Amino acid sequence: MINGERLTERPLRWGMVGGGRTGQVGYKHRTGAQRDGTYKLVCGAFDLDAERGRDFGVNLGVEANRCYADYKELIAKEAAREDGVQVVSIATPNFSHYEITKACLEAGIHVICEKPLFFTVAECEEIGKLADQKGLIVGVTYGFTGHPLVRQMAAMVAKGLLGDIRIVDLQYTHGFNAGDDVGASEALKWRTNPKTAGPTFVLGDIGTHLYYLSEIVLPHLKIEKLLCDRKAFIPSRAPLEDHATVLMHYDNGARGRLWVSSVNAGNMGSQRYRFVGSKASVEWSDSHPDQLLYDVQGEPNRILHHGMPYLEEESLAIDRMGALHTEGLGDSWSNIYLWIAQAIDAKKRGDEGFLKTHHYPGIKAGTEGVRWLENCVRSADAGSAWVDFA
Ligand code: NAD
């Protein structure tokens, strides 16, 4: 169980680019980072509007002279300080992730970046090499993958409790964009423009969460081929999609289907994962994050509850609230930020042994998400053809 005790040399001097007053995801970063005192927010370029960003930063408790107009000023001024920032989180629209990450790494600053990480695998690989050369960590915030019941599913699969994996069923849908884009928010405008969002809308925006979580649960399975069908039900969003289905063939013969949509009118259901094996299935959804369905063929269905002693050690070790209380998204983000802090700590110590076995969403997780997107787009653009996973 995690109870806030010191697990790293702390606190890391932490800054944010983006995630300002009007940003959707900024608070999740601050919740995650500051939970255990592992990170201390010392600076930021929080907003495209520099004045609003400064005012916001001061309200968060950051010194006014460390609330910068943009990331370039942040890097230049922080580099000149003895107590300068050590790690920066990037919570800006997708198109700026690459340039901000690169500039931070070149200045010797660790990075925690939003997904989808960059636009291309080539960019991911270049940044991976740069991070290696500099001895720095790049973390990626796949928000719900720090939940104890995600670890539980992975442990049950690893123990063989499900038998051979046959079916992977993934869904992340909502209906918030079912209407047209007249008067759309800034957040929706940049998401539906290829220049700012990249080659996908919902596949990158929500599909990458599904894909990474499935990789955690099924690390031994690789996709051999996939077929992606994508569509913009609101025509102004084309060529980007507001709805997509992806069929996947895995190298053990398993079959997968994945559905992402932001036009699933009336749906608040969010994420759902079902992994079906030859003996049993597990199913988890963030609508009921405390509960894991465990369906053994021929036996009464079971609901496993987070924090209970019958769960696997790996799950209990990262539980924060205990079984009597709800464990949710904020707790998951805290775990992800903690794991990234432990990776940074190990990197600073030169402890490559620790890093080999330490589990956190890093550059590889970010790269694989972008690789999956590239394959989806290649298939969709070929008329929803089956493509070998490259
Ligand atoms: P948003 O449009 O709501 O907010 C973006 C914020 O960044 C705003 O405060 C804006 O002023 C600021 N900003 C934009 N460009 C900037 C720049 N160059 N320098 C400084 N500040 C800048 O967007 P959002 O929904 O918060 O999404 C941001 C990123 O987070 C995207 O990559 C998105 O995919 C990702 N995201 C991830 C999750 C998750 O669960 N991990 C959830 C939502 C969004």
CSV table of C-alpha atoms and ligand atoms in Angstrom, one decimal:
chain,number,residue,atom,x,y,z
A,1,MET,CA,0.0,0.0,0.0
A,2,ILE,CA,1.2,3.5,-0.8
A,3,ASN,CA,0.9,5.9,2.1
A,4,GLY,CA,3.0,8.9,1.1
A,5,GLU,CA,6.2,7.8,2.8
A,6,ARG,CA,9.4,8.8,1.0
A,7,LEU,CA,10.3,6.5,-1.9
A,8,THR,CA,12.7,8.9,-3.7
A,9,GLU,CA,15.1,11.6,-2.9
A,10,ARG,CA,12.6,14.4,-3.0
A,11,PRO,CA,11.1,16.7,-3.9
A,12,LEU,CA,12.0,17.0,-7.6
A,13,ARG,CA,11.9,20.6,-8.8
A,14,TRP,CA,9.1,20.5,-11.2
A,15,GLY,CA,7.7,22.8,-13.9
A,16,MET,CA,4.7,22.8,-16.3
A,17,VAL,CA,4.3,23.9,-19.9
A,18,GLY,CA,0.6,24.2,-20.6
A,19,GLY,CA,-2.1,22.9,-18.3
A,20,GLY,CA,-3.2,26.5,-17.6
A,21,ARG,CA,-6.5,27.8,-16.1
A,22,THR,CA,-8.6,26.8,-19.1
A,23,GLY,CA,-6.7,23.6,-19.9
A,24,GLN,CA,-8.5,20.3,-19.5
A,25,VAL,CA,-5.7,18.1,-18.2
A,26,GLY,CA,-3.5,20.4,-16.2
A,27,TYR,CA,-5.1,19.6,-12.8
A,28,LYS,CA,-4.7,15.9,-13.3
A,29,HIS,CA,-0.9,16.5,-13.6
A,30,ARG,CA,-0.8,18.6,-10.5
A,31,THR,CA,-2.9,16.1,-8.5
A,32,GLY,CA,-0.6,13.3,-9.6
A,33,ALA,CA,2.7,15.1,-9.1
A,34,GLN,CA,2.1,16.8,-5.8
A,35,ARG,CA,0.2,14.0,-4.0
A,36,ASP,CA,3.1,12.5,-2.1
A,37,GLY,CA,5.3,15.6,-2.1
A,38,THR,CA,7.5,13.9,-4.7
A,39,TYR,CA,7.5,16.9,-6.9
A,40,LYS,CA,7.4,20.6,-6.0
A,41,LEU,CA,6.0,23.0,-8.6
A,42,VAL,CA,8.6,25.7,-8.9
A,43,CYS,CA,7.9,27.3,-12.3
A,44,GLY,CA,5.7,27.2,-15.4
A,45,ALA,CA,4.8,28.6,-18.8
A,46,PHE,CA,1.2,27.6,-18.1
A,47,ASP,CA,-0.7,29.3,-20.9
A,48,LEU,CA,-0.5,30.7,-24.4
A,49,ASP,CA,-1.8,33.9,-22.9
A,50,ALA,CA,1.3,34.9,-20.8
A,51,GLU,CA,-0.6,37.3,-18.4
A,52,ARG,CA,-3.3,34.7,-17.7
A,53,GLY,CA,-0.6,32.1,-17.2
A,54,ARG,CA,1.3,34.3,-14.7
A,55,ASP,CA,-1.8,35.1,-12.7
A,56,PHE,CA,-2.7,31.4,-12.7
A,57,GLY,CA,0.8,30.3,-11.6
A,58,VAL,CA,0.9,32.8,-8.8
A,59,ASN,CA,-2.5,31.5,-7.6
A,60,LEU,CA,-0.9,28.0,-7.5
A,61,GLY,CA,1.8,29.3,-5.3
A,62,VAL,CA,4.6,29.7,-7.9
A,63,GLU,CA,6.8,32.8,-7.5
A,64,ALA,CA,5.8,35.5,-10.1
A,65,ASN,CA,9.3,35.7,-11.5
A,66,ARG,CA,9.2,31.9,-12.3
A,67,CYS,CA,5.9,32.1,-14.2
A,68,TYR,CA,7.2,32.5,-17.8
A,69,ALA,CA,5.8,33.8,-21.0
A,70,ASP,CA,6.7,30.6,-22.9
A,71,TYR,CA,8.8,27.5,-22.7
A,72,LYS,CA,11.8,29.1,-24.3
A,73,GLU,CA,12.0,31.7,-21.5
A,74,LEU,CA,11.4,29.0,-18.9
A,75,ILE,CA,14.3,26.9,-20.2
A,76,ALA,CA,16.7,29.8,-20.5
A,77,LYS,CA,16.0,31.3,-17.1
A,78,GLU,CA,15.8,28.1,-15.2
A,79,ALA,CA,19.1,26.9,-16.7
A,80,ALA,CA,20.7,30.0,-15.3
A,81,ARG,CA,19.6,29.1,-11.7
A,82,GLU,CA,21.5,26.9,-9.3
A,83,ASP,CA,18.1,25.6,-8.1
A,84,GLY,CA,16.6,25.4,-11.6
A,85,VAL,CA,13.9,23.1,-12.7
A,86,GLN,CA,14.8,19.3,-13.0
A,87,VAL,CA,11.7,18.0,-14.7
A,88,VAL,CA,9.0,19.6,-16.9
A,89,SER,CA,5.5,18.3,-17.7
A,90,ILE,CA,4.1,19.1,-21.1
A,91,ALA,CA,0.3,19.5,-21.2
A,92,THR,CA,-0.1,21.4,-24.5
A,93,PRO,CA,-1.8,20.5,-27.8
A,94,ASN,CA,-0.2,17.6,-29.6
A,95,PHE,CA,1.7,19.5,-32.2
A,96,SER,CA,4.0,21.2,-29.7
A,97,HIS,CA,5.0,18.1,-27.7
A,98,TYR,CA,8.0,17.3,-29.9
A,99,GLU,CA,9.6,20.7,-30.0
A,100,ILE,CA,9.1,21.4,-26.3
A,101,THR,CA,10.4,17.9,-25.3
A,102,LYS,CA,13.5,18.3,-27.5
A,103,ALA,CA,14.3,21.7,-26.1
A,104,CYS,CA,13.9,20.5,-22.5
A,105,LEU,CA,16.1,17.4,-23.1
A,106,GLU,CA,18.8,19.5,-24.8
A,107,ALA,CA,18.8,21.7,-21.7
A,108,GLY,CA,19.3,18.7,-19.4
A,109,ILE,CA,15.7,18.7,-18.1
A,110,HIS,CA,13.7,15.4,-17.7
A,111,VAL,CA,10.3,15.4,-19.4
A,112,ILE,CA,6.8,14.1,-18.6
A,113,CYS,CA,4.7,14.5,-21.8
A,114,GLU,CA,1.1,14.0,-22.7
A,115,LYS,CA,-0.1,11.4,-25.2
A,116,PRO,CA,-0.2,11.0,-28.1
A,117,LEU,CA,3.6,11.6,-27.7
A,118,PHE,CA,4.5,12.9,-31.1
A,119,PHE,CA,3.2,12.8,-34.7
A,120,THR,CA,5.6,10.1,-36.0
A,121,VAL,CA,7.6,7.1,-34.9
A,122,ALA,CA,10.7,8.7,-36.4
A,123,GLU,CA,10.3,11.7,-34.0
A,124,CYS,CA,9.8,9.3,-31.1
A,125,GLU,CA,13.0,7.3,-32.0
A,126,GLU,CA,15.0,10.5,-32.4
A,127,ILE,CA,13.9,11.8,-29.0
A,128,GLY,CA,14.5,8.4,-27.4
A,129,LYS,CA,18.2,8.6,-28.6
A,130,LEU,CA,18.5,12.1,-27.4
A,131,ALA,CA,17.2,11.2,-23.9
A,132,ASP,CA,19.6,8.2,-23.8
A,133,GLN,CA,22.6,10.4,-24.7
A,134,LYS,CA,21.6,13.0,-22.1
A,135,GLY,CA,20.9,10.4,-19.4
A,136,LEU,CA,17.3,11.7,-19.0
A,137,ILE,CA,13.9,10.2,-18.6
A,138,VAL,CA,10.8,10.8,-20.8
A,139,GLY,CA,7.6,9.8,-19.1
A,140,VAL,CA,4.2,9.6,-20.8
A,141,THR,CA,0.9,10.2,-18.9
A,142,TYR,CA,-1.4,7.3,-19.8
A,143,GLY,CA,-3.7,8.3,-16.9
A,144,PHE,CA,-5.6,5.2,-15.8
A,145,THR,CA,-2.8,2.7,-16.1
A,146,GLY,CA,-1.6,3.2,-12.6
A,147,HIS,CA,-4.8,1.8,-11.1
A,148,PRO,CA,-4.3,-1.3,-8.9
A,149,LEU,CA,-6.9,-3.3,-10.8
A,150,VAL,CA,-5.0,-2.9,-14.0
A,151,ARG,CA,-2.0,-4.5,-12.3
A,152,GLN,CA,-4.4,-7.2,-11.0
A,153,MET,CA,-5.5,-8.0,-14.5
A,154,ALA,CA,-1.8,-8.2,-15.7
A,155,ALA,CA,-0.9,-10.5,-12.7
A,156,MET,CA,-3.8,-12.8,-13.4
A,157,VAL,CA,-2.9,-13.2,-17.0
A,158,ALA,CA,0.7,-13.8,-16.1
A,159,LYS,CA,-0.3,-16.5,-13.6
A,160,GLY,CA,-2.3,-18.2,-16.3
A,161,LEU,CA,-5.7,-17.8,-14.5
A,162,LEU,CA,-7.4,-16.9,-17.8
A,163,GLY,CA,-5.7,-19.7,-19.8
A,164,ASP,CA,-4.7,-18.8,-23.4
A,165,ILE,CA,-5.8,-15.4,-24.4
A,166,ARG,CA,-8.3,-15.6,-27.2
A,167,ILE,CA,-10.2,-12.3,-27.4
A,168,VAL,CA,-9.3,-8.7,-26.6
A,169,ASP,CA,-12.3,-6.3,-26.4
A,170,LEU,CA,-11.5,-2.6,-25.9
A,171,GLN,CA,-13.8,0.4,-25.9
A,172,TYR,CA,-13.3,4.1,-25.1
A,173,THR,CA,-16.3,6.1,-26.2
A,174,HIS,CA,-18.3,9.2,-25.2
A,175,GLY,CA,-20.9,11.4,-26.8
A,176,PHE,CA,-19.5,14.8,-26.1
A,177,ASN,CA,-18.8,15.6,-29.7
A,178,ALA,CA,-22.0,14.2,-31.2
A,179,GLY,CA,-23.1,17.7,-32.3
A,180,ASP,CA,-21.5,19.9,-34.9
A,181,ASP,CA,-18.5,22.2,-34.1
A,182,VAL,CA,-20.2,25.6,-34.3
A,183,GLY,CA,-18.9,27.5,-31.2
A,184,ALA,CA,-16.5,24.6,-30.4
A,185,SER,CA,-14.1,25.0,-27.5
A,186,GLU,CA,-10.4,25.6,-28.2
A,187,ALA,CA,-9.7,22.1,-27.0
A,188,LEU,CA,-12.0,20.6,-29.7
A,189,LYS,CA,-10.8,23.0,-32.4
A,190,TRP,CA,-7.1,21.9,-32.1
A,191,ARG,CA,-8.1,18.2,-31.8
A,192,THR,CA,-10.0,18.3,-35.2
A,193,ASN,CA,-7.2,20.0,-37.1
A,194,PRO,CA,-4.4,17.7,-38.5
A,195,LYS,CA,-1.9,20.6,-38.1
A,196,THR,CA,-2.4,20.7,-34.4
A,197,ALA,CA,-3.7,17.2,-33.5
A,198,GLY,CA,-1.6,15.1,-35.9
A,199,PRO,CA,-2.8,12.3,-38.1
A,200,THR,CA,-5.7,11.2,-35.9
A,201,PHE,CA,-8.4,12.6,-33.6
A,202,VAL,CA,-10.1,10.0,-31.4
A,203,LEU,CA,-7.6,7.2,-32.2
A,204,GLY,CA,-4.8,9.3,-30.7
A,205,ASP,CA,-6.9,11.1,-28.1
A,206,ILE,CA,-8.5,8.1,-26.5
A,207,GLY,CA,-7.4,5.0,-28.4
A,208,THR,CA,-3.8,5.3,-27.3
A,209,HIS,CA,-5.1,4.8,-23.7
A,210,LEU,CA,-6.7,1.5,-24.6
A,211,TYR,CA,-3.7,0.3,-26.5
A,212,TYR,CA,-1.2,1.0,-23.8
A,213,LEU,CA,-3.4,-0.6,-21.1
A,214,SER,CA,-3.8,-3.7,-23.2
A,215,GLU,CA,0.0,-3.8,-23.7
A,216,ILE,CA,0.4,-3.8,-19.9
A,217,VAL,CA,-2.0,-6.7,-19.4
A,218,LEU,CA,-0.8,-8.7,-22.4
A,219,PRO,CA,3.0,-7.9,-22.6
A,220,HIS,CA,3.6,-11.3,-24.3
A,221,LEU,CA,1.2,-10.7,-27.2
A,222,LYS,CA,2.2,-8.7,-30.3
A,223,ILE,CA,-0.2,-7.5,-33.0
A,224,GLU,CA,0.6,-9.2,-36.4
A,225,LYS,CA,-1.9,-7.3,-38.5
A,226,LEU,CA,-4.8,-4.9,-38.1
A,227,LEU,CA,-7.7,-3.3,-40.0
A,228,CYS,CA,-8.9,0.2,-39.2
A,229,ASP,CA,-12.1,1.8,-40.3
A,230,ARG,CA,-12.4,5.5,-39.4
A,231,LYS,CA,-15.0,8.1,-40.2
A,232,ALA,CA,-15.9,11.7,-39.4
A,233,PHE,CA,-19.6,11.8,-38.7
A,234,ILE,CA,-19.3,15.6,-38.5
A,235,PRO,CA,-17.9,16.3,-42.0
A,236,SER,CA,-15.9,19.4,-40.9
A,237,ARG,CA,-13.6,17.1,-38.9
A,238,ALA,CA,-12.4,15.1,-41.9
A,239,PRO,CA,-9.8,13.9,-42.7
A,240,LEU,CA,-9.6,13.2,-39.0
A,241,GLU,CA,-12.1,10.8,-37.4
A,242,ASP,CA,-14.6,11.2,-34.6
A,243,HIS,CA,-15.3,7.4,-34.7
A,244,ALA,CA,-13.2,4.3,-35.5
A,245,THR,CA,-13.1,0.6,-35.2
A,246,VAL,CA,-10.0,-1.5,-35.3
A,247,LEU,CA,-9.7,-5.2,-35.7
A,248,MET,CA,-6.5,-6.9,-34.6
A,249,HIS,CA,-4.8,-10.3,-35.1
A,250,TYR,CA,-2.3,-11.2,-32.4
A,251,ASP,CA,0.7,-13.5,-32.8
A,252,ASN,CA,-0.8,-16.2,-30.6
A,253,GLY,CA,-3.9,-16.3,-32.8
A,254,ALA,CA,-6.0,-14.1,-30.5
A,255,ARG,CA,-8.5,-11.7,-32.0
A,256,GLY,CA,-9.0,-8.1,-30.9
A,257,ARG,CA,-11.6,-5.4,-31.5
A,258,LEU,CA,-11.3,-1.8,-30.4
A,259,TRP,CA,-13.9,0.9,-30.6
A,260,VAL,CA,-13.2,4.6,-30.1
A,261,SER,CA,-15.8,7.3,-30.6
A,262,SER,CA,-16.6,10.8,-29.4
A,263,VAL,CA,-20.0,10.7,-31.1
A,264,ASN,CA,-21.6,7.8,-29.1
A,265,ALA,CA,-24.5,10.1,-28.2
A,266,GLY,CA,-25.6,10.0,-24.6
A,267,ASN,CA,-22.8,7.7,-23.6
A,268,MET,CA,-20.9,8.5,-20.4
A,269,GLY,CA,-19.4,5.0,-20.2
A,270,SER,CA,-15.9,5.9,-21.0
A,271,GLN,CA,-13.3,3.0,-21.0
A,272,ARG,CA,-14.1,-0.7,-20.9
A,273,TYR,CA,-11.6,-3.6,-21.2
A,274,ARG,CA,-12.4,-7.3,-21.5
A,275,PHE,CA,-9.7,-10.0,-21.8
A,276,VAL,CA,-11.1,-13.4,-22.6
A,277,GLY,CA,-9.0,-16.5,-22.2
A,278,SER,CA,-9.6,-20.2,-22.7
A,279,LYS,CA,-10.6,-20.7,-19.0
A,280,ALA,CA,-11.9,-17.3,-17.8
A,281,SER,CA,-12.3,-13.6,-18.5
A,282,VAL,CA,-11.6,-10.4,-16.7
A,283,GLU,CA,-13.3,-7.1,-17.3
A,284,TRP,CA,-12.7,-3.6,-16.0
A,285,SER,CA,-14.2,-0.3,-16.7
A,286,ASP,CA,-13.5,3.2,-15.3
A,287,SER,CA,-17.2,3.6,-14.7
A,288,HIS,CA,-16.8,1.2,-11.7
A,289,PRO,CA,-13.1,1.5,-11.2
A,290,ASP,CA,-13.2,-0.3,-7.8
A,291,GLN,CA,-14.5,-3.5,-9.3
A,292,LEU,CA,-13.0,-6.2,-11.5
A,293,LEU,CA,-15.2,-8.8,-13.0
A,294,TYR,CA,-13.7,-12.3,-13.0
A,295,ASP,CA,-15.8,-14.7,-14.9
A,296,VAL,CA,-14.6,-18.3,-14.8
A,297,GLN,CA,-16.4,-20.6,-17.2
A,298,GLY,CA,-18.8,-22.9,-15.4
A,299,GLU,CA,-18.6,-21.0,-12.0
A,300,PRO,CA,-20.6,-18.1,-10.6
A,301,ASN,CA,-19.3,-14.8,-11.8
A,302,ARG,CA,-17.2,-12.9,-9.3
A,303,ILE,CA,-16.6,-9.2,-8.5
A,304,LEU,CA,-13.1,-8.6,-7.1
A,305,HIS,CA,-12.8,-5.4,-5.1
A,306,HIS,CA,-9.7,-3.3,-5.0
A,307,GLY,CA,-7.6,-3.4,-1.9
A,308,MET,CA,-8.8,-6.8,-0.7
A,309,PRO,CA,-6.3,-9.3,0.6
A,310,TYR,CA,-7.3,-11.9,-2.0
A,311,LEU,CA,-5.8,-9.8,-4.8
A,312,GLU,CA,-2.3,-10.3,-6.1
A,313,GLU,CA,0.6,-8.7,-4.3
A,314,GLU,CA,1.4,-6.4,-7.3
A,315,SER,CA,-2.1,-4.9,-7.1
A,316,LEU,CA,-2.1,-4.4,-3.3
A,317,ALA,CA,1.4,-2.8,-3.4
A,318,ILE,CA,0.1,0.2,-5.3
A,319,ASP,CA,-3.3,0.6,-3.7
A,320,ARG,CA,-3.7,3.9,-1.9
A,321,MET,CA,-7.2,4.1,-0.4
A,322,GLY,CA,-7.8,0.7,1.0
A,323,ALA,CA,-10.8,-1.5,0.2
A,324,LEU,CA,-13.4,0.5,2.1
A,325,HIS,CA,-13.0,3.6,-0.1
A,326,THR,CA,-13.1,4.5,-3.8
A,327,GLU,CA,-9.8,4.2,-5.7
A,328,GLY,CA,-9.9,6.2,-8.9
A,329,LEU,CA,-8.3,8.3,-11.6
A,330,GLY,CA,-6.5,10.7,-9.2
A,331,ASP,CA,-4.9,7.8,-7.4
A,332,SER,CA,-3.8,6.3,-10.7
A,333,TRP,CA,-2.2,9.5,-11.8
A,334,SER,CA,-0.3,9.7,-8.5
A,335,ASN,CA,1.1,6.3,-9.1
A,336,ILE,CA,2.2,7.1,-12.6
A,337,TYR,CA,4.0,10.3,-11.3
A,338,LEU,CA,5.6,8.4,-8.5
A,339,TRP,CA,6.9,5.7,-10.9
A,340,ILE,CA,8.3,8.3,-13.2
A,341,ALA,CA,10.0,10.1,-10.2
A,342,GLN,CA,11.5,6.7,-9.2
A,343,ALA,CA,12.9,6.3,-12.8
A,344,ILE,CA,14.4,9.8,-12.7
A,345,ASP,CA,15.9,9.1,-9.3
A,346,ALA,CA,17.4,5.9,-10.6
A,347,LYS,CA,18.7,7.6,-13.7
A,348,LYS,CA,20.4,10.2,-11.4
A,349,ARG,CA,22.1,7.4,-9.4
A,350,GLY,CA,23.1,5.6,-12.6
A,351,ASP,CA,21.1,2.6,-11.5
A,352,GLU,CA,20.4,0.9,-14.8
A,353,GLY,CA,19.6,-2.4,-13.0
A,354,PHE,CA,16.6,-0.8,-11.3
A,355,LEU,CA,15.5,0.8,-14.6
A,356,LYS,CA,15.5,-2.5,-16.4
A,357,THR,CA,12.7,-4.0,-14.2
A,358,HIS,CA,11.0,-0.8,-13.1
A,359,HIS,CA,7.5,-0.4,-14.6
A,360,TYR,CA,6.5,3.1,-15.7
A,361,PRO,CA,5.1,4.6,-18.9
A,362,GLY,CA,8.2,5.9,-20.6
A,363,ILE,CA,9.5,6.7,-24.1
A,364,LYS,CA,8.9,3.1,-25.3
A,365,ALA,CA,5.2,3.3,-24.2
A,366,GLY,CA,4.9,6.6,-26.0
A,367,THR,CA,6.6,5.3,-29.1
A,368,GLU,CA,4.5,2.2,-29.3
A,369,GLY,CA,1.3,4.3,-29.1
A,370,VAL,CA,2.4,6.4,-32.1
A,371,ARG,CA,3.4,3.2,-34.0
A,372,TRP,CA,-0.1,1.8,-33.4
A,373,LEU,CA,-1.6,5.0,-34.7
A,374,GLU,CA,0.6,5.0,-37.8
A,375,ASN,CA,-0.6,1.4,-38.6
A,376,CYS,CA,-4.2,2.4,-38.1
A,377,VAL,CA,-3.9,5.4,-40.4
A,378,ARG,CA,-2.1,3.3,-43.1
A,379,SER,CA,-4.9,0.7,-43.0
A,380,ALA,CA,-7.7,3.3,-43.0
A,381,ASP,CA,-6.1,5.2,-45.9
A,382,ALA,CA,-5.8,2.0,-47.9
A,383,GLY,CA,-9.6,1.7,-47.8
A,384,SER,CA,-9.7,-0.2,-44.4
A,385,ALA,CA,-7.4,-2.9,-45.7
A,386,TRP,CA,-5.6,-5.5,-43.5
A,387,VAL,CA,-2.0,-4.3,-43.0
A,388,ASP,CA,0.9,-6.1,-41.5
A,389,PHE,CA,1.9,-4.4,-38.2
A,390,ALA,CA,5.1,-2.5,-39.0
B,1,NAD,P1,-6.5,22.3,-23.8
B,1,NAD,O1,-6.7,22.9,-25.1
B,1,NAD,O2,-7.7,22.1,-22.9
B,1,NAD,O3,-5.4,23.0,-22.9
B,1,NAD,C1,-4.1,23.3,-23.4
B,1,NAD,C2,-3.4,24.2,-22.4
B,1,NAD,O4,-2.1,24.4,-22.8
B,1,NAD,C3,-4.1,25.6,-22.3
B,1,NAD,O5,-3.9,26.0,-20.9
B,1,NAD,C4,-3.3,26.5,-23.2
B,1,NAD,O6,-3.3,27.9,-22.9
B,1,NAD,C5,-1.9,25.9,-23.0
B,1,NAD,N1,-0.9,26.0,-24.1
B,1,NAD,C6,-1.1,25.7,-25.4
B,1,NAD,N2,0.0,25.9,-26.1
B,1,NAD,C7,1.0,26.3,-25.2
B,1,NAD,C8,2.3,26.6,-25.3
B,1,NAD,N3,3.0,26.5,-26.5
B,1,NAD,N4,3.0,27.0,-24.2
B,1,NAD,C9,2.3,27.0,-23.0
B,1,NAD,N5,1.0,26.7,-22.9
B,1,NAD,C10,0.4,26.3,-24.0
B,1,NAD,O7,-5.9,20.8,-24.0
B,1,NAD,P2,-6.0,19.5,-23.1
B,1,NAD,O8,-7.3,18.9,-23.3
B,1,NAD,O9,-5.6,19.9,-21.7
B,1,NAD,O10,-4.9,18.6,-23.8
B,1,NAD,C11,-3.5,18.9,-23.7
B,1,NAD,C12,-2.7,17.6,-24.0
B,1,NAD,O11,-3.1,16.7,-23.0
B,1,NAD,C13,-3.0,17.0,-25.3
B,1,NAD,O12,-1.9,16.4,-25.8
B,1,NAD,C14,-4.1,15.9,-25.0
B,1,NAD,O13,-4.0,14.8,-25.9
B,1,NAD,C15,-3.6,15.5,-23.6
B,1,NAD,N6,-4.7,15.0,-22.7
B,1,NAD,C16,-4.4,13.8,-22.0
B,1,NAD,C17,-5.3,13.3,-21.1
B,1,NAD,C18,-4.9,12.1,-20.3
B,1,NAD,O14,-5.7,11.5,-19.7
B,1,NAD,N7,-3.6,11.8,-20.3
B,1,NAD,C19,-6.5,13.9,-20.9
B,1,NAD,C20,-6.8,15.1,-21.7
B,1,NAD,C21,-5.8,15.6,-22.5
